[in-house]
Short mmCIF file of C-alpha atoms in Angstrom, two decimals:
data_model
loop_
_atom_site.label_atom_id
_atom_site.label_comp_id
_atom_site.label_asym_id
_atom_site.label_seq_id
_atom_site.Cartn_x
_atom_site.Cartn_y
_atom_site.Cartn_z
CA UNK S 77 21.46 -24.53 6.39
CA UNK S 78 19.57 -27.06 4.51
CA UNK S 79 21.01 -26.90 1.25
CA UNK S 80 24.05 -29.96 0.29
CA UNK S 81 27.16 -27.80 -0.91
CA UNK S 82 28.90 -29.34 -3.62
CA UNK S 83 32.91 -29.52 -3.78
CA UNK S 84 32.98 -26.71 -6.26
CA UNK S 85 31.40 -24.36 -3.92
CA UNK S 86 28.33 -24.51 -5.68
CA UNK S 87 24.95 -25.33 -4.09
CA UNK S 88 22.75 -28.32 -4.61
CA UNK S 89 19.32 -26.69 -3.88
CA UNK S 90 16.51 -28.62 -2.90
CA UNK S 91 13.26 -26.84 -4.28
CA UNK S 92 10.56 -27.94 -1.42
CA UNK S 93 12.98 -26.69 1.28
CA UNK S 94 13.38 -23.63 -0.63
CA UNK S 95 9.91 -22.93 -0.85
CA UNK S 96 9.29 -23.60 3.31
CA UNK S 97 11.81 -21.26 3.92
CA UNK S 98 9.82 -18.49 1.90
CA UNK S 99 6.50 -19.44 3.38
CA UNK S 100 8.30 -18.39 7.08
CA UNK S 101 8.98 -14.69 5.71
CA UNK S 102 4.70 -14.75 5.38
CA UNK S 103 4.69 -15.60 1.40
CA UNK S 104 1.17 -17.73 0.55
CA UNK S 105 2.47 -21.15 -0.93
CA UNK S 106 1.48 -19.95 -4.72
CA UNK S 107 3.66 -16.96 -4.03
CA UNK S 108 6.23 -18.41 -2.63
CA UNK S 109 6.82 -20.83 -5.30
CA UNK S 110 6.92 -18.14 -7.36
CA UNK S 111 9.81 -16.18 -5.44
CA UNK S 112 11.69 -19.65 -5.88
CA UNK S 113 11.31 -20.13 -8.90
CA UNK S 114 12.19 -16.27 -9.59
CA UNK S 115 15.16 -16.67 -7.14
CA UNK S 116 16.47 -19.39 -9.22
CA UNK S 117 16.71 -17.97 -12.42
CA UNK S 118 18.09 -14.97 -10.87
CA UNK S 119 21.16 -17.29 -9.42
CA UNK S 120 20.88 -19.07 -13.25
CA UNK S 121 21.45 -15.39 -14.85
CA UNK S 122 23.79 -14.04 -12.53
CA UNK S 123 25.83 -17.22 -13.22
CA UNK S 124 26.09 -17.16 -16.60
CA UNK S 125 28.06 -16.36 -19.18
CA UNK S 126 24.87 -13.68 -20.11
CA UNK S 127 24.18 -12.14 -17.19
CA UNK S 128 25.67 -8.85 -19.40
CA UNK S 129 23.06 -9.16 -21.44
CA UNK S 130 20.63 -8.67 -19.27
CA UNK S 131 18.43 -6.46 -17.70
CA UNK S 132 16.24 -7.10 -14.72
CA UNK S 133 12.81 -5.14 -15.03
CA UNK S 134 9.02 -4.69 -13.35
CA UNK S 135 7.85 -6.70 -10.03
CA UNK S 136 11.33 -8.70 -9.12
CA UNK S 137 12.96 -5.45 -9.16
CA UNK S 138 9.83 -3.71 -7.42
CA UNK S 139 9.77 -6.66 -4.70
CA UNK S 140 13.35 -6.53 -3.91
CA UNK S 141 14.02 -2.88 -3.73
CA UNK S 142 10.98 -2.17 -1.36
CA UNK S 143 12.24 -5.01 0.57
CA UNK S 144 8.90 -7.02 0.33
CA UNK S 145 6.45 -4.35 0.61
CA UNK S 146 5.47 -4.49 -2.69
CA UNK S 147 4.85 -8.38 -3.39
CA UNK S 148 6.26 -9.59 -6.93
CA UNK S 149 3.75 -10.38 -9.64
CA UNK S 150 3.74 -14.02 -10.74
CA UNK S 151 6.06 -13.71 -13.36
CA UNK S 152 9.44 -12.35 -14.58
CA UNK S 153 9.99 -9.61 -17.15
CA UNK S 154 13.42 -9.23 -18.54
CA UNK S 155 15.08 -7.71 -21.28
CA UNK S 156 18.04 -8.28 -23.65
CA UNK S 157 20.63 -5.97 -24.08
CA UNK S 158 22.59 -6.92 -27.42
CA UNK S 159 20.82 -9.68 -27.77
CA UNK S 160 18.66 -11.58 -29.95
CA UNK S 161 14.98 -11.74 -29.38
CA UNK S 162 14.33 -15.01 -32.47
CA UNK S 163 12.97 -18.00 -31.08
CA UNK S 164 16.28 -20.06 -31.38
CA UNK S 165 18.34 -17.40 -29.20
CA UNK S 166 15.70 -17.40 -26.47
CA UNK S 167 16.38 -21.23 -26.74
CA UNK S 168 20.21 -20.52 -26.79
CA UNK S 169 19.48 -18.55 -23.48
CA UNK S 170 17.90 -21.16 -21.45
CA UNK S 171 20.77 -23.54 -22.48
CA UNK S 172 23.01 -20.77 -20.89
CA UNK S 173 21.28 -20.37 -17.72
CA UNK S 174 20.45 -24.53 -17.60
CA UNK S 175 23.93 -24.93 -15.24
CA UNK S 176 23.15 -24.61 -11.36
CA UNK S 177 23.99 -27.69 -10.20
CA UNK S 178 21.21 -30.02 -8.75
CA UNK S 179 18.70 -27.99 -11.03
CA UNK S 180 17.55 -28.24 -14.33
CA UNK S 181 15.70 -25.33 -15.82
CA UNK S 182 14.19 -26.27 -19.26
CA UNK S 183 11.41 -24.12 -21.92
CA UNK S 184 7.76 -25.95 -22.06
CA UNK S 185 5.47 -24.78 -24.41
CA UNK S 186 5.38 -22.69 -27.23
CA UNK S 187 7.17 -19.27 -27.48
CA UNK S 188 4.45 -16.34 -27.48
CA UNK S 189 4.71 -13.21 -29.19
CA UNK S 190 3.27 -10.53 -26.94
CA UNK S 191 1.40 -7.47 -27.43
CA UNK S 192 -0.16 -5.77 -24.29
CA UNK S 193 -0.58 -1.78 -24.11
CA UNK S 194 2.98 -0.27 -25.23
CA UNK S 195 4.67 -3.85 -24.90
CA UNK S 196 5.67 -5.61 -26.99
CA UNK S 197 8.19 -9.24 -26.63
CA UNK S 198 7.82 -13.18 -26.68
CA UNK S 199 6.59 -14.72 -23.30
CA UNK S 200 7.79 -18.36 -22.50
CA UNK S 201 7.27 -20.78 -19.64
CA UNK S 202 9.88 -22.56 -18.20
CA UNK S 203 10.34 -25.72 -15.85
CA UNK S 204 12.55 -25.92 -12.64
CA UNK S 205 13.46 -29.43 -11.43
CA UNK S 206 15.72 -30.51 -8.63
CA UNK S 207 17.11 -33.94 -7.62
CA UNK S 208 14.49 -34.78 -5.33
CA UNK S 209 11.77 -34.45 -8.19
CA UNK S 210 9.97 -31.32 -7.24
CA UNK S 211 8.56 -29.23 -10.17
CA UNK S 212 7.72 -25.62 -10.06
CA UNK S 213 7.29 -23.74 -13.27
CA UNK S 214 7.65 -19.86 -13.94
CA UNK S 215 6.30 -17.78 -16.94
CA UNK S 216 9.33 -15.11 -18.37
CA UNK S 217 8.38 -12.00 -20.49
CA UNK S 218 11.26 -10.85 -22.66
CA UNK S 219 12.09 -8.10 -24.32
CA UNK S 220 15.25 -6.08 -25.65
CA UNK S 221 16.43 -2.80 -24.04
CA UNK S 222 17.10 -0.35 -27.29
CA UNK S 223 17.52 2.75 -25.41
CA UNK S 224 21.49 1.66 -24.79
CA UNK S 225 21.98 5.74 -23.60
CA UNK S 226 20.35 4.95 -20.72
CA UNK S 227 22.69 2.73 -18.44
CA UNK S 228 21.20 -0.07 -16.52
CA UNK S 229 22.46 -0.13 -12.83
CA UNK S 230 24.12 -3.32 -11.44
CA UNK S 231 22.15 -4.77 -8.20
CA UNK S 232 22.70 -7.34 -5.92
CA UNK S 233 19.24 -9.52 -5.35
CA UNK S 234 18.63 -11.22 -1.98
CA UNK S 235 18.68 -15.19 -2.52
CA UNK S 236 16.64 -17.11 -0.61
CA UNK S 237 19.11 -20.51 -0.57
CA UNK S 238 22.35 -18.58 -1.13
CA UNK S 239 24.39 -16.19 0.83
CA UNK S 240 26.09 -14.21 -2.14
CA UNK S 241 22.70 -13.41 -3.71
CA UNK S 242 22.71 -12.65 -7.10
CA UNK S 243 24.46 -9.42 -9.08
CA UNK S 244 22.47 -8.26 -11.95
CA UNK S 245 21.86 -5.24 -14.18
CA UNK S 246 18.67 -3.44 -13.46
CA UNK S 247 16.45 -0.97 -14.76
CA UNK S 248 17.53 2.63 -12.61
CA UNK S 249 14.81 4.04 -10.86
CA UNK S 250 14.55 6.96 -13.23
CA UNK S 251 13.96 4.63 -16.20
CA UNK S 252 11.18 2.52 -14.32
CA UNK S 253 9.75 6.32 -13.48
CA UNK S 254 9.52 7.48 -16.79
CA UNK S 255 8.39 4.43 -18.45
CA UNK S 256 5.47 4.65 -16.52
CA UNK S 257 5.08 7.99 -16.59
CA UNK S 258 5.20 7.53 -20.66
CA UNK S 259 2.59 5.12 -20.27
CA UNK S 260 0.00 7.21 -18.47
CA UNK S 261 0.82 9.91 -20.84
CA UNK S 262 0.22 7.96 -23.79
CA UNK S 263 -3.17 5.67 -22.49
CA UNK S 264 -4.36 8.36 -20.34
CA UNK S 265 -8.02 7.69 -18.76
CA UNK S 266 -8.07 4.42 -20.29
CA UNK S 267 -4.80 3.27 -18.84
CA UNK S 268 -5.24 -0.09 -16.89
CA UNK S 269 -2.29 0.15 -15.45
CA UNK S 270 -3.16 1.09 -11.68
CA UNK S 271 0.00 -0.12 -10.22
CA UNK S 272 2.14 2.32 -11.91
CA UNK S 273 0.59 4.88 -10.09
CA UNK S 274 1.57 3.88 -6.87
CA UNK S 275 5.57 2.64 -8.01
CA UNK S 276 5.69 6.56 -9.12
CA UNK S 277 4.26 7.86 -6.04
CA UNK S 278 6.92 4.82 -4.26
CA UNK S 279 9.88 6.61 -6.72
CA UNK S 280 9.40 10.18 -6.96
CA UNK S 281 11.20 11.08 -4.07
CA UNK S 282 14.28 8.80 -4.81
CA UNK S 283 15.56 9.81 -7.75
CA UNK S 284 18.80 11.51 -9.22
CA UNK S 285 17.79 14.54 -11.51
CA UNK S 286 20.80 14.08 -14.26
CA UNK S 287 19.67 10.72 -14.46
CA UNK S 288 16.21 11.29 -15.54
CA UNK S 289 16.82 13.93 -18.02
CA UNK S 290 18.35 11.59 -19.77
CA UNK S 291 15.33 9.10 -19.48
CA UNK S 292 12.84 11.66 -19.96
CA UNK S 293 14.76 12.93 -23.34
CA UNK S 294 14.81 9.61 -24.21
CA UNK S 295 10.94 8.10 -23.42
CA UNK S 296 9.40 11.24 -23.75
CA UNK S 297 10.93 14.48 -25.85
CA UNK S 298 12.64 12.48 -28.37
CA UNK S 299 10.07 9.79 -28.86
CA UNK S 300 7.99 10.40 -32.03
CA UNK S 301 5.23 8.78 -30.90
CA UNK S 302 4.59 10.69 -27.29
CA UNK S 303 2.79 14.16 -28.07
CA UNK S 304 4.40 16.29 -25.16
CA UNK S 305 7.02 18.50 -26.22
CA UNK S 306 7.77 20.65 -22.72
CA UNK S 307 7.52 19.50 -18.86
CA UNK S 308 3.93 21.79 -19.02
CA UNK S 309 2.45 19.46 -21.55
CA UNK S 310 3.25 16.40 -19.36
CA UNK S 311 1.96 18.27 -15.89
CA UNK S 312 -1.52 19.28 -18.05
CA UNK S 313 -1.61 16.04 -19.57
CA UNK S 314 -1.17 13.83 -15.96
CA UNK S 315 -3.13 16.91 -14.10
CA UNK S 316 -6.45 16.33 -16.68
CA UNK S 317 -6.19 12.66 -16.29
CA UNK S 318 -5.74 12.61 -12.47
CA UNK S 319 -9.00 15.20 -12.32
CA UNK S 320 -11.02 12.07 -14.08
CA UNK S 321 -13.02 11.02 -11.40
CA UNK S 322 -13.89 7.80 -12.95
CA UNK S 323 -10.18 7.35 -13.39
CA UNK S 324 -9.27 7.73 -10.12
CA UNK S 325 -12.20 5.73 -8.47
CA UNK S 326 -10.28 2.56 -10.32
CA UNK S 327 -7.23 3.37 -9.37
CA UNK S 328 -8.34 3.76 -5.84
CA UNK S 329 -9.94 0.42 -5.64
CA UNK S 330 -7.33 -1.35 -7.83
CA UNK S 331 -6.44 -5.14 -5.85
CA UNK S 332 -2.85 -3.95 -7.42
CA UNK S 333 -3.02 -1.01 -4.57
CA UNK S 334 0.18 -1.65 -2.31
CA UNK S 335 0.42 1.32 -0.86
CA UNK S 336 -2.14 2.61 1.62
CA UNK S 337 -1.97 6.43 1.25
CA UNK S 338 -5.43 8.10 0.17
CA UNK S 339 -5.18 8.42 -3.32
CA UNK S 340 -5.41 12.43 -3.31
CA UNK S 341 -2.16 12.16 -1.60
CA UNK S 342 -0.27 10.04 -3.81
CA UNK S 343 -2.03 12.14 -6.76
CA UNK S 344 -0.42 15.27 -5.84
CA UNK S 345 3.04 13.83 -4.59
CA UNK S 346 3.31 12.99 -8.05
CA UNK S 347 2.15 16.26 -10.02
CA UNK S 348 4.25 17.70 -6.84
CA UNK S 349 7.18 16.31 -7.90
CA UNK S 350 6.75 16.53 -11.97
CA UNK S 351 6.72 20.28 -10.88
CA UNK S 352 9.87 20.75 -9.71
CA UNK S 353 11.90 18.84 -12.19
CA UNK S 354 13.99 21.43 -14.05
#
């Protein structure tokens, strides 16, 4: 299969063959070292004695749930769960998942602190390196997942080296809904985030009710900071915003478009939907 097993079962990957075997499913080489690179410290997580405390979020999950449809951005976001977010457990953390053999996976750089709209985390880049030499290098957002009411789901990623994949705790469905759902509601018009649009419209026929109560209660009706107090506030907020016309040109046009409905349709899918949650 191309990849030297080891006698402990393990496997002694070898990065450029990796990253050949992704370009045959279509990936362009910058995206497919990216999916390697992602893949890897997937496998690193999974194998560790952390992979409890963690939580797989955004584009990986995106990517591997819509089997490919929806390519993964270049980079990973993940969050702790009873974990430390200080520089020297981040550092802990990469010692943890530093033990595939063959592979060495090591922090460069500095440790940023990151504040985007309603995010905020350290960023850090780290280095993958296999026997043969080959470098590829992936930039990690982290954050810590406070909401511990809401239960992460435990998924099995597709490995692109590795028949057993890798088993991981995920963000559900109905949390990745409503976070972005919370987002529009808070940013509004001047909400950059276009590709939320279309993950709702991808979601909103997929999820358990229960399930995003809780979320909702939890991102939404609980959350001092959000303004909506009833499901009618949230439909005339999202209703007013979608009715922007300037709004929805960019969201139309958006390069982060993967999904080719006209935009009036995935619009009303998702007021559609907001209406008949009880």
């Amino acid at each position: 299969d191309g990849y030297g097993h080891n006698t402990d079962g393990g496997i002694l990957m070898n990065i450029q063959e990796m990253i050949e075997e992704i370009e045959k499913l279509g990936y362009s080489p910058q995206d497919a070292r990216a999916r390697v690179c992602q893949d890897i410290v997937l496998k690193a997580i999974a194998s560790s004695n952390l992979s409890r405390n963690v939580t797989i979020k955004g584009g990986v999950v995106m990517r591997s749930i819509t089997r490919n449809i929806r390519r993964a951005t270049q980079d990973m976001d993940i969050d702790f769960i009873r974990y430390s977010l200080s520089d020297e457990a981040i550092d802990s953390f990469v010692g943890e998942i530093n033990s595939i053999d063959g592979i060495t996976i090591e922090r460069i750089g500095k440790i940023m602190e990151l504040n985007q709209q309603d995010y905020h985390g350290k960023s850090m880049k780290v280095l993958i390196r296999d026997e043969e030499g080959t470098v590829i290098e992936s930039k990690i957002d982290l954050g810590v997942h406070k909401r511990l009411e809401i239960e992460q789901e435990e998924y099995c990623f597709d490995i692109a080296h590795d028949d057993e994949g890798a088993s991981l705790l995920i963000n559900s469905r109905e949390q990745m809904f409503t976070e972005k759902l919370r987002s529009l509601l808070k940013f509004g018009t001047f909400s950059t985030r276009y590709k939320d649009i279309y993950d709702m419209y991808y979601h909103c026929d997929k999820l358990d009710s229960e399930k995003l109560k809780i979320c909702m209660d939890s991102y939404i009706f609980n959350d001092d900071g959000m303004r909506e107090n009833s499901l009618s506030d949230i439909l005339n907020r999202v209703d007013r915003v979608f009715k922007n016309q300037s709004y929805k040109q960019r969201v139309n046009s958006s390069d982060k478009r993967w999904i080719d409905e006209p935009i009036d349709e995935v619009f009303s899918k998702i007021l559609s939907f907001l209406k008949t949650i009880n």
